[in-house]
Amino acid sequence: MANGNGNGRVGLKDRLAEVGDHIRSSQVWSSIFRPGSPFRHGYSDSPRNRSYVIMNNVLYHLHPVKVKRHGVRLSYTLCLGGLSFFLFILLTITGIFLMFYYRPTSPQAFQDIQALATDVAFGQLVRNMHRWGAHAMVLTVFLHMARVFYHGAYKPPREFNWVVGVILLLLTLLLSFTGYLLPWDQLALWAVTVGSNMGRYAPVIGDQVSFTLIGGVQITPDTLLRWYVLHVLFLPFVIVIFMAVHFWRVRKDGGISGPL
């Protein structure tokens, strides 16, 4: 009986090993975790050096030692990925400035927006930079993805990074939408109404989604605070993580993709 149980355990272990090998040899696994040794940069095999190699790949993308010739050639794409990242930095700086003069409560939110134009030095200028920078970022991210699709850069081995890019586009749209609500004027109230009603039609969990978005069964001043936290804390934190993964994968997949 003991031998039988032992053989059963061995058989199960072998079966699990086969399943693991099958998963590691699949296209999904190879697209997320690139095959090959992660220590081809000359580092020894140790847990510290593994993390060092991965972290350096992100930094090497921002300031690489070598780049491909087509990566620095000025073309009709106008470095759309770099422009999107630059606009995100611009929005972060101007957004921090606006946070000093904005209170996410009703009716102070609308009054603070008006005070930016009349009482704060360069307030209207910074707000317009933030507003138009947000519009420009949505446009550049969309055009960047269109360029990637047109050049076929979503194909193996870059399909995982394409999925990360789609998520970044969705996060960019959510950032733009949540910022559109912060003035808390009539347009913002209708935008919250439309957005929460759209969430209510989500399959199975529609009511829970709508309840989470507005913080209750109807729109209240607490709804503004919820969208404000999403705009200045949660969504930027998530988008920074995905951008780091995106940059890392660009370097991992051989640098900036070129024309077909």
XYZ file of C-alpha atoms in Angstrom:
260
model
C 0.000 0.000 0.000
C 2.853 2.368 0.822
C 4.537 1.609 -2.484
C 1.279 2.190 -4.320
C 0.819 5.545 -2.632
C 4.420 6.402 -3.329
C 4.031 5.535 -6.982
C 0.892 7.642 -7.091
C 2.743 10.603 -5.644
C 5.557 10.179 -8.116
C 3.110 9.960 -10.979
C 1.354 13.113 -9.840
C 4.673 14.926 -9.542
C 5.663 13.883 -13.045
C 2.287 14.968 -14.357
C 2.608 18.394 -12.714
C 6.107 18.723 -14.180
C 4.746 17.948 -17.641
C 1.999 20.532 -17.224
C 4.577 23.089 -16.079
C 6.794 22.382 -19.089
C 3.796 22.689 -21.396
C 2.877 26.070 -19.890
C 6.444 27.368 -20.127
C 6.629 26.326 -23.771
C 3.351 28.044 -24.693
C 3.126 31.266 -26.693
C 1.471 33.138 -23.825
C 4.314 32.297 -21.431
C 7.018 33.208 -23.931
C 5.317 36.538 -24.693
C 5.257 37.524 -21.007
C 8.582 35.969 -19.918
C 10.995 36.131 -22.808
C 12.885 32.862 -23.315
C 16.613 32.750 -22.858
C 18.991 33.450 -20.017
C 18.327 36.658 -18.071
C 22.015 36.835 -17.226
C 23.375 37.487 -20.705
C 24.587 40.872 -19.438
C 27.434 39.144 -17.578
C 25.998 39.018 -14.049
C 26.283 35.880 -11.945
C 23.213 33.842 -11.040
C 21.979 35.225 -7.702
C 18.652 36.632 -6.473
C 20.153 40.111 -6.103
C 21.622 40.126 -9.606
C 18.346 38.875 -11.076
C 16.508 41.911 -9.730
C 19.469 44.121 -10.716
C 19.259 42.990 -14.332
C 15.500 43.588 -14.488
C 15.700 47.044 -12.907
C 18.554 48.059 -15.163
C 16.515 47.171 -18.231
C 14.051 49.936 -17.364
C 16.858 52.437 -16.877
C 18.614 51.313 -20.054
C 15.473 52.089 -22.018
C 15.371 55.669 -20.723
C 19.110 56.180 -21.262
C 20.362 53.276 -23.377
C 23.992 52.843 -24.305
C 23.128 52.081 -27.922
C 19.997 52.616 -30.011
C 19.025 51.488 -33.465
C 19.447 53.997 -36.261
C 15.711 54.165 -37.018
C 15.041 54.934 -33.353
C 16.577 58.412 -33.583
C 15.417 59.245 -37.101
C 12.792 62.011 -37.199
C 9.779 60.685 -39.088
C 6.056 61.162 -39.333
C 5.548 59.244 -36.083
C 7.219 62.159 -34.196
C 8.258 59.935 -31.260
C 4.649 59.526 -30.128
C 5.522 57.238 -27.227
C 8.057 59.724 -25.892
C 5.591 62.587 -26.354
C 2.969 60.676 -24.386
C 5.432 60.150 -21.528
C 6.469 63.830 -21.635
C 2.813 64.911 -21.448
C 2.270 62.616 -18.467
C 5.169 64.325 -16.667
C 3.721 67.740 -17.594
C 0.303 66.728 -16.273
C 1.866 65.479 -13.038
C 3.688 68.775 -12.426
C 0.727 71.008 -13.288
C -1.632 68.716 -11.380
C 0.435 69.040 -8.196
C 0.287 72.837 -8.610
C -3.499 72.738 -8.964
C -3.886 70.510 -5.891
C -2.654 73.385 -3.692
C -5.645 75.503 -4.714
C -8.413 72.909 -5.059
C -10.755 71.453 -2.449
C -12.775 68.372 -3.500
C -15.953 69.450 -1.729
C -19.177 71.032 -2.876
C -19.521 73.966 -3.559
C -15.845 74.826 -2.884
C -14.666 72.852 -5.942
C -16.385 75.130 -8.455
C -15.386 78.240 -6.494
C -11.741 77.143 -6.458
C -11.783 76.628 -10.226
C -13.076 80.168 -10.653
C -10.494 81.498 -8.189
C -7.695 80.008 -10.280
C -8.588 82.420 -13.080
C -8.825 85.518 -10.894
C -6.921 85.150 -7.603
C -3.994 82.782 -8.280
C -0.903 83.993 -10.141
C -0.609 82.005 -13.395
C -3.507 79.856 -12.197
C -5.466 80.030 -15.431
C -2.300 79.352 -17.442
C -1.432 76.232 -15.431
C -5.013 74.978 -15.573
C -5.107 75.410 -19.348
C -1.759 73.613 -19.644
C -3.212 70.765 -17.593
C -6.441 70.655 -19.565
C -4.963 70.823 -23.043
C -2.103 68.536 -22.036
C -4.684 65.924 -21.063
C -6.386 66.237 -24.458
C -3.023 65.999 -26.207
C -2.026 62.913 -24.207
C -5.197 61.069 -25.223
C -4.453 61.939 -28.850
C -0.754 60.961 -28.751
C -1.441 57.662 -26.970
C -4.087 56.787 -29.562
C -1.811 57.744 -32.464
C 1.061 55.827 -30.863
C -1.061 52.683 -30.767
C -2.171 53.306 -34.356
C 1.483 53.526 -35.419
C 2.296 50.289 -33.569
C -0.616 48.553 -35.276
C 0.301 49.962 -38.692
C 3.913 48.781 -38.350
C 2.846 45.349 -37.080
C 4.759 45.833 -33.808
C 2.008 43.974 -31.920
C 3.147 40.656 -33.410
C 5.388 38.141 -31.568
C 7.413 38.672 -29.491
C 5.744 42.015 -28.665
C 2.162 40.848 -28.162
C 2.337 41.115 -24.361
C 3.528 44.717 -24.593
C 0.639 45.419 -26.977
C -1.773 44.293 -24.251
C 0.027 46.541 -21.759
C -0.351 49.420 -24.248
C -4.091 48.811 -24.559
C -4.383 48.944 -20.766
C -2.416 52.205 -20.750
C -4.826 53.676 -23.303
C -7.789 52.734 -21.110
C -6.095 54.222 -18.041
C -5.393 57.418 -19.984
C -9.059 57.700 -20.927
C -10.082 57.127 -17.308
C -7.665 59.811 -16.144
C -9.119 62.252 -18.643
C -12.690 61.391 -17.689
C -12.146 61.671 -13.923
C -10.385 65.013 -14.373
C -13.316 66.266 -16.453
C -15.550 65.840 -13.397
C -13.476 67.788 -10.883
C -14.854 71.306 -11.644
C -18.174 69.908 -10.336
C -20.279 72.095 -12.579
C -23.397 71.115 -14.488
C -21.381 69.349 -17.194
C -19.545 67.326 -14.542
C -22.791 66.259 -12.867
C -24.197 65.023 -16.153
C -20.911 63.257 -16.943
C -21.081 61.433 -13.593
C -24.678 60.484 -14.336
C -23.836 59.105 -17.756
C -20.725 57.280 -16.509
C -22.489 55.646 -13.569
C -25.406 54.609 -15.783
C -22.966 53.001 -18.225
C -21.387 51.082 -15.344
C -24.827 49.899 -14.258
C -25.164 47.948 -17.518
C -22.061 45.843 -16.811
C -22.993 42.130 -16.801
C -23.820 40.562 -13.410
C -22.069 43.225 -11.280
C -23.616 46.327 -12.864
C -25.354 47.576 -9.724
C -22.209 47.069 -7.638
C -20.120 48.987 -10.199
C -22.531 51.922 -10.173
C -22.659 51.892 -6.357
C -18.859 51.920 -6.183
C -18.486 54.772 -8.671
C -20.898 57.196 -7.002
C -20.567 55.921 -3.422
C -24.269 55.239 -2.974
C -27.548 55.006 -4.826
C -27.488 58.648 -5.962
C -24.926 61.368 -6.663
C -23.822 63.263 -3.543
C -20.905 65.563 -2.641
C -19.072 62.433 -1.458
C -19.057 61.270 -5.081
C -16.693 64.128 -5.952
C -14.211 63.017 -3.292
C -14.284 59.471 -4.665
C -13.510 60.598 -8.226
C -10.846 63.011 -6.916
C -8.994 60.156 -5.178
C -9.201 58.103 -8.361
C -7.791 60.973 -10.415
C -4.890 62.102 -8.220
C -3.872 58.882 -6.453
C -5.159 55.526 -7.676
C -5.066 55.904 -11.467
C -1.658 57.697 -11.592
C -0.172 55.010 -9.338
C -1.464 52.226 -11.581
C -0.427 53.967 -14.795
C 3.134 54.488 -13.498
C 3.420 50.758 -12.805
C 2.184 49.845 -16.280
C 4.468 52.427 -17.900
C 7.461 50.901 -16.099
C 6.443 47.458 -17.364
C 5.921 48.925 -20.832
C 9.396 50.498 -20.913
C 10.988 47.350 -19.549
C 9.326 45.192 -22.183
C 10.436 47.516 -24.978
C 14.050 46.947 -23.939
C 13.407 43.243 -23.320
C 11.911 42.833 -26.814
C 14.911 44.361 -28.584
C 14.337 48.122 -28.421
C 11.980 50.433 -30.267
C 10.209 48.691 -33.111
C 11.080 49.825 -36.607
C 9.141 49.977 -39.853
C 8.113 46.810 -41.644
